[in-house]
CSV table of C-alpha atoms in Angstrom, one decimal:
chain,number,residue,atom,x,y,z
R,1,MET,CA,-16.3,-19.9,-20.2
R,2,GLU,CA,-13.8,-17.7,-17.9
R,3,LYS,CA,-14.6,-14.6,-16.1
R,4,GLY,CA,-13.6,-11.3,-16.5
R,5,LEU,CA,-11.1,-10.3,-13.4
R,6,GLU,CA,-13.9,-7.4,-12.9
R,7,GLN,CA,-16.4,-10.3,-11.5
R,8,VAL,CA,-14.0,-12.1,-9.9
R,9,VAL,CA,-13.5,-9.0,-7.3
R,10,GLN,CA,-17.1,-8.2,-7.4
R,11,ASP,CA,-17.7,-12.0,-6.0
R,12,GLY,CA,-14.6,-11.5,-4.2
R,13,LYS,CA,-16.8,-9.3,-2.9
R,14,LEU,CA,-19.9,-11.0,-2.1
R,15,CYS,CA,-18.1,-14.1,-0.3
R,16,ARG,CA,-16.0,-11.4,2.2
R,17,HIS,CA,-19.5,-10.1,3.3
R,18,VAL,CA,-21.2,-13.8,3.3
R,19,ASN,CA,-17.9,-14.5,5.6
R,20,GLY,CA,-18.5,-11.9,7.6
R,21,LEU,CA,-22.6,-12.9,8.0
R,22,ILE,CA,-21.7,-16.2,9.1
R,23,VAL,CA,-18.7,-15.0,11.9
R,24,ALA,CA,-20.8,-12.5,13.5
R,25,HIS,CA,-23.8,-14.8,13.6
R,26,LEU,CA,-21.7,-17.3,15.1
R,27,ARG,CA,-20.3,-15.2,17.7
R,28,GLN,CA,-23.9,-13.7,18.4
R,29,ASN,CA,-25.3,-17.4,19.4
R,30,ASN,CA,-22.1,-17.6,21.7
R,31,LEU,CA,-20.6,-20.0,19.0
R,32,ILE,CA,-16.7,-19.0,20.1
R,33,GLN,CA,-15.2,-21.6,18.7
R,34,ALA,CA,-16.7,-21.9,15.3
R,35,ALA,CA,-16.6,-18.0,14.7
R,36,ASN,CA,-13.2,-18.6,14.9
R,37,ALA,CA,-13.0,-21.6,12.8
R,38,VAL,CA,-14.5,-19.6,10.1
R,39,ALA,CA,-12.6,-16.7,10.9
R,40,SER,CA,-9.2,-18.3,10.1
R,41,ALA,CA,-10.5,-20.4,7.7
R,42,THR,CA,-11.7,-17.4,5.5
R,43,MET,CA,-9.8,-14.3,6.8
R,44,THR,CA,-12.6,-12.2,8.3
R,45,PRO,CA,-11.9,-10.5,11.0
R,46,VAL,CA,-13.4,-12.7,13.9
R,47,SER,CA,-14.9,-9.4,15.3
R,48,VAL,CA,-16.4,-8.4,12.5
R,49,GLU,CA,-20.1,-6.3,13.4
R,50,GLU,CA,-22.7,-7.2,12.0
R,51,PRO,CA,-26.6,-6.8,13.4
R,52,ALA,CA,-28.3,-8.9,15.1
R,53,ASN,CA,-29.8,-11.6,13.4
R,54,ARG,CA,-28.9,-10.0,10.1
R,55,LEU,CA,-28.1,-13.2,8.3
R,56,LEU,CA,-31.1,-14.6,9.1
R,57,GLU,CA,-32.9,-11.7,7.7
R,58,LEU,CA,-30.8,-12.1,4.1
R,59,VAL,CA,-31.6,-15.8,4.4
R,60,ALA,CA,-35.4,-15.6,4.7
R,61,LYS,CA,-35.5,-12.9,2.5
R,62,GLY,CA,-33.4,-15.1,0.2
R,63,LEU,CA,-36.2,-17.6,-0.4
R,64,ALA,CA,-39.0,-16.1,0.0
R,65,VAL,CA,-37.6,-14.2,-3.7
R,66,GLU,CA,-36.8,-17.7,-4.4
R,67,LYS,CA,-40.2,-19.2,-3.5
R,68,ASP,CA,-41.9,-16.0,-5.9
R,69,GLY,CA,-40.1,-17.0,-8.6
R,70,GLY,CA,-36.3,-15.6,-9.2
R,71,PHE,CA,-34.5,-12.9,-7.4
R,72,SER,CA,-33.4,-9.3,-8.9
R,73,SER,CA,-30.5,-8.0,-8.8
R,74,ALA,CA,-31.4,-5.5,-5.8
R,75,PHE,CA,-31.4,-8.6,-3.9
R,76,PHE,CA,-27.5,-8.6,-4.1
R,77,ASP,CA,-27.0,-5.1,-3.5
R,78,LEU,CA,-26.1,-6.5,0.3
R,79,GLY,CA,-25.0,-2.7,1.2
R,80,GLY,CA,-22.2,-2.6,4.0
R,81,ILE,CA,-19.3,-5.1,1.7
R,82,ASN,CA,-17.0,-3.2,3.7
R,83,SER,CA,-18.1,-2.3,6.6
R,84,PHE,CA,-15.6,-4.2,9.3
R,85,THR,CA,-12.6,-1.2,6.7
R,86,PRO,CA,-13.5,2.2,7.4
R,87,ALA,CA,-11.7,4.3,5.4
R,88,ALA,CA,-11.3,7.8,5.8
R,89,PRO,CA,-13.0,9.8,2.2
R,90,PRO,CA,-11.2,10.7,-0.2
R,91,ARG,CA,-9.6,13.9,-1.9
R,92,GLY,CA,-11.5,14.3,-4.8
R,93,THR,CA,-13.3,11.5,-7.1
R,94,PRO,CA,-12.3,8.2,-8.3
R,95,VAL,CA,-9.9,9.1,-11.4
R,96,ASP,CA,-11.4,7.4,-14.8
R,97,PHE,CA,-8.5,7.5,-16.7
R,98,SER,CA,-9.8,4.9,-19.5
R,99,ALA,CA,-12.4,8.0,-20.5
R,100,MET,CA,-9.8,10.4,-21.6
R,101,ASN,CA,-6.7,9.4,-24.5
R,102,ASP,CA,-3.4,11.9,-24.3
R,103,VAL,CA,-3.2,14.9,-25.1
R,104,LYS,CA,-1.0,17.8,-25.0
R,105,GLY,CA,-2.1,21.1,-23.7
R,106,SER,CA,-4.3,19.9,-21.3
R,107,SER,CA,-1.7,18.7,-18.7
R,108,LYS,CA,-2.6,20.1,-15.3
R,109,ASN,CA,-0.3,22.3,-13.5
R,110,PHE,CA,1.1,20.6,-10.4
R,111,PRO,CA,1.6,23.6,-7.6
R,112,LYS,CA,4.2,24.3,-5.8
R,113,HIS,CA,6.0,22.4,-3.1
R,114,GLU,CA,8.1,22.8,-0.2
R,115,THR,CA,10.3,20.8,1.0
R,116,ARG,CA,12.6,20.4,4.5
R,117,HIS,CA,14.9,18.4,6.1
R,118,LEU,CA,13.0,16.1,8.1
R,119,SER,CA,15.7,13.6,9.4
R,120,GLU,CA,18.4,11.7,9.0
R,121,HIS,CA,19.5,8.0,9.4
R,122,LYS,CA,22.9,6.9,10.2
R,123,ASN,CA,22.9,4.8,6.6
R,124,VAL,CA,20.8,5.2,3.5
R,125,ALA,CA,17.6,5.7,4.1
R,126,ARG,CA,16.1,2.8,2.1
R,127,CYS,CA,12.0,3.2,2.7
R,128,ALA,CA,8.9,5.3,4.2
R,129,ARG,CA,4.8,4.9,4.4
R,130,PHE,CA,2.4,7.2,5.6
R,131,SER,CA,-0.7,6.0,7.9
R,132,ALA,CA,-4.0,5.2,6.7
R,133,ASP,CA,-5.4,8.9,8.1
R,134,GLY,CA,-1.9,10.5,7.1
R,135,ARG,CA,-1.2,11.5,10.7
R,136,PHE,CA,1.6,9.6,10.9
R,137,ALA,CA,5.2,8.7,8.7
R,138,ALA,CA,7.8,6.2,9.1
R,139,SER,CA,11.1,6.0,7.6
R,140,GLY,CA,13.6,2.5,7.5
R,141,SER,CA,17.2,2.4,7.6
R,142,ALA,CA,19.7,0.5,6.2
R,143,ASP,CA,21.1,1.1,9.9
R,144,ASN,CA,18.3,-0.9,10.9
R,145,SER,CA,16.8,1.4,12.3
R,146,ILE,CA,13.4,3.1,12.1
R,147,LYS,CA,11.9,6.4,12.7
R,148,VAL,CA,8.2,7.9,13.4
R,149,PHE,CA,6.9,11.2,12.7
R,150,GLU,CA,3.8,13.1,13.7
R,151,VAL,CA,3.2,14.7,10.8
R,152,VAL,CA,0.9,17.7,12.5
R,153,LYS,CA,4.6,18.3,14.4
R,154,VAL,CA,6.5,18.2,10.9
R,155,LYS,CA,4.5,20.9,9.6
R,156,GLN,CA,5.0,23.1,12.1
R,157,MET,CA,8.3,22.6,11.1
R,158,LEU,CA,8.0,24.5,8.0
R,159,LEU,CA,6.5,27.3,10.1
R,160,PRO,CA,9.1,30.4,9.4
R,161,GLU,CA,8.6,31.2,13.1
R,162,ALA,CA,9.8,27.4,13.7
R,163,ARG,CA,12.6,26.9,11.1
R,164,ASP,CA,15.1,27.9,14.5
R,165,GLY,CA,13.0,26.1,17.4
R,166,PRO,CA,12.9,22.9,18.9
R,167,VAL,CA,10.5,21.6,16.8
R,168,ARG,CA,11.3,17.6,16.5
R,169,PRO,CA,9.0,16.0,14.5
R,170,VAL,CA,10.3,12.1,15.9
R,171,ILE,CA,8.3,10.2,18.3
R,172,ARG,CA,9.3,7.4,17.9
R,173,THR,CA,12.8,5.4,17.1
R,174,PHE,CA,13.1,2.2,17.5
R,175,TYR,CA,16.1,-0.1,16.8
R,176,ASP,CA,15.7,-3.7,17.0
R,177,HIS,CA,16.1,-5.8,13.2
R,178,THR,CA,20.2,-6.9,12.5
R,179,HIS,CA,19.9,-6.5,9.1
R,180,PRO,CA,18.1,-3.1,7.2
R,181,ILE,CA,15.0,-2.3,6.6
R,182,ASN,CA,13.4,-3.8,3.1
R,183,ASP,CA,9.8,-2.0,3.5
R,184,ILE,CA,7.3,-0.5,6.1
R,185,ASP,CA,3.0,-0.9,6.8
R,186,PHE,CA,1.0,1.2,10.0
R,187,ASN,CA,-1.3,-0.7,10.7
R,188,PRO,CA,-5.0,0.5,9.7
R,189,GLN,CA,-7.0,-0.3,12.1
R,190,ALA,CA,-4.2,-0.1,15.1
R,191,THR,CA,-1.8,2.2,16.3
R,192,ILE,CA,0.4,-1.0,14.9
R,193,LEU,CA,3.8,0.2,12.5
R,194,ILE,CA,5.8,-3.6,10.6
R,195,SER,CA,8.7,-4.1,9.2
R,196,GLY,CA,10.4,-6.7,6.3
R,197,ALA,CA,13.8,-6.4,6.9
R,198,LYS,CA,17.2,-9.3,5.3
R,199,ASP,CA,17.6,-10.5,8.6
R,200,CYS,CA,14.1,-12.9,7.7
R,201,THR,CA,11.6,-11.3,10.2
R,202,ILE,CA,9.0,-9.3,10.1
R,203,LYS,CA,8.0,-7.2,13.8
R,204,PHE,CA,5.7,-5.5,15.6
R,205,PHE,CA,6.4,-2.0,17.3
R,206,ASP,CA,3.6,0.0,19.5
R,207,LEU,CA,3.5,3.1,18.7
R,208,SER,CA,0.6,3.5,21.8
R,209,LYS,CA,3.3,3.3,23.9
R,210,PRO,CA,6.4,6.1,24.3
R,211,THR,CA,8.9,4.8,25.9
R,212,ALA,CA,9.5,1.3,24.0
R,213,LYS,CA,12.5,0.6,21.8
R,214,ARG,CA,11.5,-2.8,20.5
R,215,ALA,CA,9.4,-4.8,18.9
R,216,PHE,CA,6.4,-6.6,20.8
R,217,ARG,CA,5.8,-9.5,18.4
R,218,VAL,CA,7.9,-11.1,16.1
R,219,ILE,CA,7.6,-13.3,12.8
R,220,GLN,CA,10.5,-15.6,12.0
R,221,ASP,CA,10.3,-15.9,8.4
R,222,THR,CA,13.1,-18.3,6.3
R,223,HIS,CA,13.6,-15.6,3.9
R,224,ASN,CA,14.3,-12.3,3.5
R,225,VAL,CA,11.8,-10.3,3.9
R,226,ARG,CA,11.7,-7.6,1.0
R,227,SER,CA,8.2,-6.1,0.9
R,228,VAL,CA,5.3,-6.4,3.6
R,229,SER,CA,1.6,-4.3,3.9
R,230,PHE,CA,-1.5,-5.3,5.5
R,231,HIS,CA,-4.6,-6.2,4.9
R,232,PRO,CA,-7.0,-3.2,5.0
R,233,SER,CA,-8.9,-5.4,8.4
R,234,GLY,CA,-5.3,-5.0,10.2
R,235,ASP,CA,-5.4,-8.8,11.1
R,236,PHE,CA,-3.5,-10.4,7.4
R,237,ILE,CA,0.0,-8.8,7.0
R,238,LEU,CA,1.3,-9.8,2.9
R,239,ALA,CA,5.4,-10.5,2.7
R,240,GLY,CA,7.1,-10.3,-0.3
R,241,THR,CA,9.9,-12.4,0.0
R,242,ASP,CA,13.0,-13.7,-1.5
R,243,HIS,CA,10.6,-16.5,-2.2
R,244,PRO,CA,8.8,-16.3,-5.8
R,245,ILE,CA,5.1,-16.1,-3.6
R,246,ALA,CA,3.9,-13.8,-1.1
R,247,ARG,CA,3.0,-15.2,1.7
R,248,LEU,CA,-0.2,-14.5,3.8
R,249,TYR,CA,-0.4,-13.8,7.7
R,250,ASP,CA,-2.6,-14.0,10.8
R,251,VAL,CA,-2.0,-11.4,12.7
R,252,ASN,CA,-3.0,-13.0,15.4
R,253,THR,CA,-2.4,-16.3,15.0
R,254,PHE,CA,1.4,-16.3,12.9
R,255,GLN,CA,-0.2,-18.8,11.3
R,256,CYS,CA,1.5,-19.4,7.6
R,257,TYR,CA,-0.2,-19.3,4.1
R,258,LEU,CA,1.0,-20.2,0.9
R,259,SER,CA,-1.4,-20.4,-2.4
R,260,ALA,CA,-2.0,-23.7,-3.1
R,261,GLN,CA,-2.8,-21.9,-6.6
R,262,ALA,CA,0.2,-20.4,-7.8
R,263,PRO,CA,1.4,-20.1,-12.0
R,264,GLU,CA,5.7,-21.6,-12.0
R,265,ILE,CA,7.5,-19.1,-11.2
R,266,GLY,CA,10.9,-19.3,-12.1
R,267,VAL,CA,14.2,-18.5,-10.0
R,268,ASN,CA,14.3,-15.3,-10.4
R,269,GLY,CA,11.4,-14.8,-8.9
R,270,ALA,CA,12.0,-12.4,-5.8
R,271,ILE,CA,9.1,-10.1,-5.2
R,272,ASN,CA,9.9,-6.7,-4.9
R,273,GLN,CA,6.8,-4.9,-3.9
R,274,VAL,CA,3.7,-6.3,-2.8
R,275,ARG,CA,0.3,-4.1,-2.4
R,276,TYR,CA,-3.3,-4.8,-1.0
R,277,SER,CA,-6.0,-2.9,-2.9
R,278,SER,CA,-8.2,-0.2,-0.9
R,279,THR,CA,-10.6,-3.3,0.2
R,280,GLY,CA,-8.9,-6.0,0.0
R,281,ALA,CA,-10.2,-7.8,-2.7
R,282,MET,CA,-7.1,-8.4,-4.5
R,283,TYR,CA,-3.5,-8.1,-4.2
R,284,VAL,CA,-0.6,-7.5,-6.9
R,285,THR,CA,3.3,-8.9,-6.6
R,286,ALA,CA,6.2,-6.8,-8.2
R,287,SER,CA,8.5,-9.2,-9.3
R,288,LYS,CA,12.8,-9.4,-10.1
R,289,ASP,CA,11.7,-11.3,-13.1
R,290,GLY,CA,10.1,-8.2,-14.8
R,291,VAL,CA,6.5,-9.7,-14.2
R,292,VAL,CA,4.0,-8.0,-12.5
R,293,ARG,CA,1.2,-10.7,-10.9
R,294,LEU,CA,-2.1,-10.0,-9.9
R,295,TRP,CA,-4.3,-12.1,-7.1
R,296,ASP,CA,-7.9,-12.7,-5.9
R,297,GLY,CA,-7.8,-11.7,-2.3
R,298,VAL,CA,-9.2,-14.8,-0.6
R,299,SER,CA,-8.2,-17.6,-2.9
R,300,ALA,CA,-5.0,-16.6,-3.3
R,301,LYS,CA,-4.6,-17.6,-6.4
R,302,CYS,CA,-3.2,-15.3,-9.2
R,303,VAL,CA,-5.7,-13.9,-12.0
R,304,ARG,CA,-3.5,-12.6,-14.1
R,305,SER,CA,0.2,-12.3,-14.9
R,306,LEU,CA,1.7,-9.3,-17.0
R,307,THR,CA,4.9,-11.0,-18.2
R,308,GLY,CA,7.2,-8.4,-19.5
R,309,ALA,CA,5.8,-5.6,-17.9
R,310,HIS,CA,9.3,-3.9,-17.8
R,311,GLY,CA,10.9,-5.6,-20.6
R,312,ALA,CA,13.8,-7.3,-19.2
R,313,GLY,CA,13.9,-5.3,-16.5
R,314,GLU,CA,12.8,-6.1,-13.2
R,315,ALA,CA,9.2,-4.1,-11.6
R,316,THR,CA,10.1,-2.3,-8.9
R,317,SER,CA,6.7,-1.3,-7.6
R,318,ALA,CA,3.4,-1.5,-8.4
R,319,HIS,CA,0.0,-0.4,-6.2
R,320,PHE,CA,-3.9,-0.1,-7.7
R,321,SER,CA,-5.6,2.8,-7.5
R,322,LYS,CA,-8.8,3.8,-5.5
R,323,ASP,CA,-11.0,2.2,-7.4
R,324,GLU,CA,-9.4,-1.5,-7.8
R,325,ARG,CA,-9.6,-0.2,-11.5
R,326,PHE,CA,-6.4,0.1,-12.4
R,327,LEU,CA,-2.3,-0.6,-11.6
R,328,LEU,CA,0.5,1.7,-11.9
R,329,SER,CA,3.9,-0.5,-11.9
R,330,CYS,CA,7.5,1.3,-12.4
R,331,GLY,CA,10.5,-0.7,-13.7
R,332,LYS,CA,14.0,-0.5,-14.2
R,333,ASP,CA,13.3,-0.5,-17.3
R,334,SER,CA,12.6,3.4,-16.9
R,335,THR,CA,9.2,3.0,-17.7
R,336,VAL,CA,5.3,4.0,-15.9
R,337,LYS,CA,3.1,2.5,-16.7
R,338,LEU,CA,-0.8,2.7,-16.3
R,339,TRP,CA,-2.9,-0.9,-16.6
R,340,GLU,CA,-6.4,-1.5,-17.0
R,341,VAL,CA,-7.1,-4.7,-14.2
R,342,GLY,CA,-10.2,-5.8,-16.1
R,343,THR,CA,-8.1,-6.5,-19.2
R,344,GLY,CA,-4.4,-6.4,-18.4
R,345,LYS,CA,-3.9,-3.8,-21.1
R,346,ILE,CA,-1.5,-1.1,-20.9
R,347,VAL,CA,-3.9,2.3,-20.3
R,348,LYS,CA,-1.0,4.9,-20.4
R,349,GLN,CA,2.3,5.1,-20.2
R,350,TYR,CA,4.5,7.8,-18.2
R,351,LEU,CA,8.0,8.7,-20.1
R,352,GLY,CA,10.8,10.7,-19.3
R,353,ALA,CA,13.0,9.2,-16.0
R,354,SER,CA,15.3,7.5,-15.8
R,355,HIS,CA,15.4,4.9,-13.2
R,356,THR,CA,17.8,1.2,-13.5
R,357,GLN,CA,19.9,1.4,-10.7
R,358,LEU,CA,18.0,2.0,-7.6
R,359,ARG,CA,14.5,-0.2,-6.6
R,360,CYS,CA,12.7,2.7,-6.2
R,361,GLN,CA,8.5,3.2,-7.3
R,362,ALA,CA,6.2,5.6,-8.8
R,363,MET,CA,3.3,7.3,-6.4
R,364,PHE,CA,0.1,8.3,-7.2
R,365,ASN,CA,-0.4,11.7,-5.7
R,366,ASP,CA,-3.1,11.8,-3.0
R,367,THR,CA,-5.9,12.9,-5.9
R,368,GLU,CA,-4.8,10.2,-8.5
R,369,GLU,CA,-4.4,13.4,-10.4
R,370,PHE,CA,-0.1,13.0,-10.4
R,371,VAL,CA,2.1,10.5,-11.5
R,372,LEU,CA,5.3,10.9,-9.5
R,373,THR,CA,9.1,8.9,-10.3
R,374,VAL,CA,12.5,9.6,-9.6
R,375,ASP,CA,15.3,10.3,-12.1
R,376,GLU,CA,18.5,8.8,-10.8
R,377,PRO,CA,21.0,10.7,-13.4
R,378,SER,CA,19.7,14.0,-12.7
R,379,ASN,CA,19.3,13.4,-9.2
R,380,GLU,CA,15.2,14.8,-9.3
R,381,ILE,CA,11.7,13.9,-8.6
R,382,VAL,CA,9.7,13.7,-12.1
R,383,VAL,CA,5.7,14.6,-12.3
R,384,TRP,CA,3.5,13.7,-14.7
R,385,ASP,CA,-0.3,14.6,-15.0
R,386,ALA,CA,-2.0,11.4,-14.9
R,387,LEU,CA,-4.2,11.8,-17.5
R,388,THR,CA,-2.8,13.4,-20.4
R,389,ALA,CA,1.0,11.3,-19.4
R,390,GLU,CA,2.4,14.3,-19.7
R,391,LYS,CA,5.7,15.0,-17.5
R,392,VAL,CA,4.9,18.6,-16.0
R,393,ALA,CA,7.3,19.4,-13.4
R,394,ARG,CA,11.2,18.3,-12.4
R,395,LEU,CA,11.4,19.1,-8.8
R,396,PRO,CA,15.4,18.9,-7.7
R,397,SER,CA,15.7,16.5,-5.0
R,398,ASN,CA,17.5,18.4,-2.4
R,399,HIS,CA,19.4,14.7,-1.9
R,400,ILE,CA,22.9,14.3,-2.2
R,401,GLY,CA,22.7,11.2,-4.7
R,402,ALA,CA,19.6,10.2,-6.5
R,403,PRO,CA,16.8,9.8,-3.6
R,404,ARG,CA,15.4,5.9,-3.4
R,405,TRP,CA,12.0,6.2,-2.6
R,406,ILE,CA,9.1,8.6,-2.6
R,407,GLU,CA,5.9,8.3,-0.4
R,408,HIS,CA,2.4,10.2,-0.9
R,409,SER,CA,0.7,11.2,1.7
R,410,PRO,CA,-2.8,9.3,1.1
R,411,THR,CA,-4.8,12.7,2.5
R,412,GLU,CA,-3.2,15.5,1.4
R,413,ALA,CA,-0.3,16.9,-1.2
R,414,ALA,CA,2.6,16.3,0.8
R,415,PHE,CA,5.1,13.0,0.2
R,416,LEU,CA,8.3,12.0,1.9
R,417,SER,CA,12.0,11.2,-0.2
R,418,CYS,CA,14.3,9.3,1.2
R,419,GLY,CA,17.9,9.2,0.3
R,420,THR,CA,21.4,7.4,-0.7
R,421,ASP,CA,22.1,10.1,1.4
R,422,ARG,CA,20.6,8.9,4.5
R,423,SER,CA,18.6,12.2,5.0
R,424,VAL,CA,14.5,11.9,5.1
R,425,ARG,CA,12.5,15.1,3.5
R,426,PHE,CA,9.5,16.3,3.7
R,427,TRP,CA,7.7,18.4,0.5
R,428,LYS,CA,4.9,20.1,1.0
R,429,GLU,CA,2.6,21.6,-1.6
R,430,ASN,CA,3.1,25.9,-0.7
R,431,PRO,CA,0.6,28.1,-3.5
R,432,GLN,CA,2.5,31.2,-2.4
R,433,LEU,CA,6.0,29.7,-3.9
R,434,LEU,CA,6.9,32.2,-6.9
């Protein structure tokens, strides 16, 4: 009988912990070549930290338990499964979207937000991303450039006394691509920014060097790189391209891996977006063929295909909830849908925003209490209560023409919007607004 997806996830976490223990044990015993080989084969950071002799201790305990007549479930509570992927404590508690039906009248009010023009590219602003700690943000443009912002300086711009002051939130501008930027991401473990572009490259930029204008490393792919996502360890990158199968790149060796257990995908299977889950246990691809696919983060096996997730329209974005139990997808059928990862069933639909032209995305806010996306005809940002699926706000975008991208901060009530008008805007909660 086939295992449920939740069990696959748990098995994957246990497998990654065991792999980490093996790599650490080999390294601690100066078997560096063997440690590097295991790390590369299992996608485990070679620098993973474990207490000395931890693997031996656990094996000894396991053998003792087995000798006494069996294993208790407590034996498998190893702790530290994701010890190499520290994360900032999330605001609020994980939301159980299956615990409540759509009940009108119980929706939360979306807080008032103020917005400010942040910067302007020389062509369409196509994408944006926040760093995992929320300290930095970046935007990518059809003018082939990338701008990096320091969020604390952006907030200074919002202060009344700084309206006309000399605050400059742009701390880096990179010009190194020859074609438009499709997607960007921050390394969660280092001051590194990556970008994927139509010139078929992934480029690495070192944010710690103030004078750097160009990439210090480049991965040359064979296809248009449409989306990129760092593994939580920072040691691997997923690249979604015009090819239907996501590429996995080892950051240290640049070795490329393709899933050997991929389903048959037609010619229209180019990937619009690829994203890791919070622990790296899974990743998701949203494709032009309208299918949202869930993949095991260790074996790279496709464990579920949500065929026709958005009717006959493209699936343009997909993001996991923080607890990895739910998936939020957006498509060109003008719907946003919430799926239960374990069953593949639709939990909620968020209706009332039209997006049929641009490759826009839907996002949770930082506490996962709200869902945001774009309404193209009205040039507005639409907000729903995530639990009730009731529309609770429509915000004039202040862009000329519909915004094509919104990106919410993972750590606070703030987000970015990018427009076809070339501008990037910063939005932040302001309870004092009437």
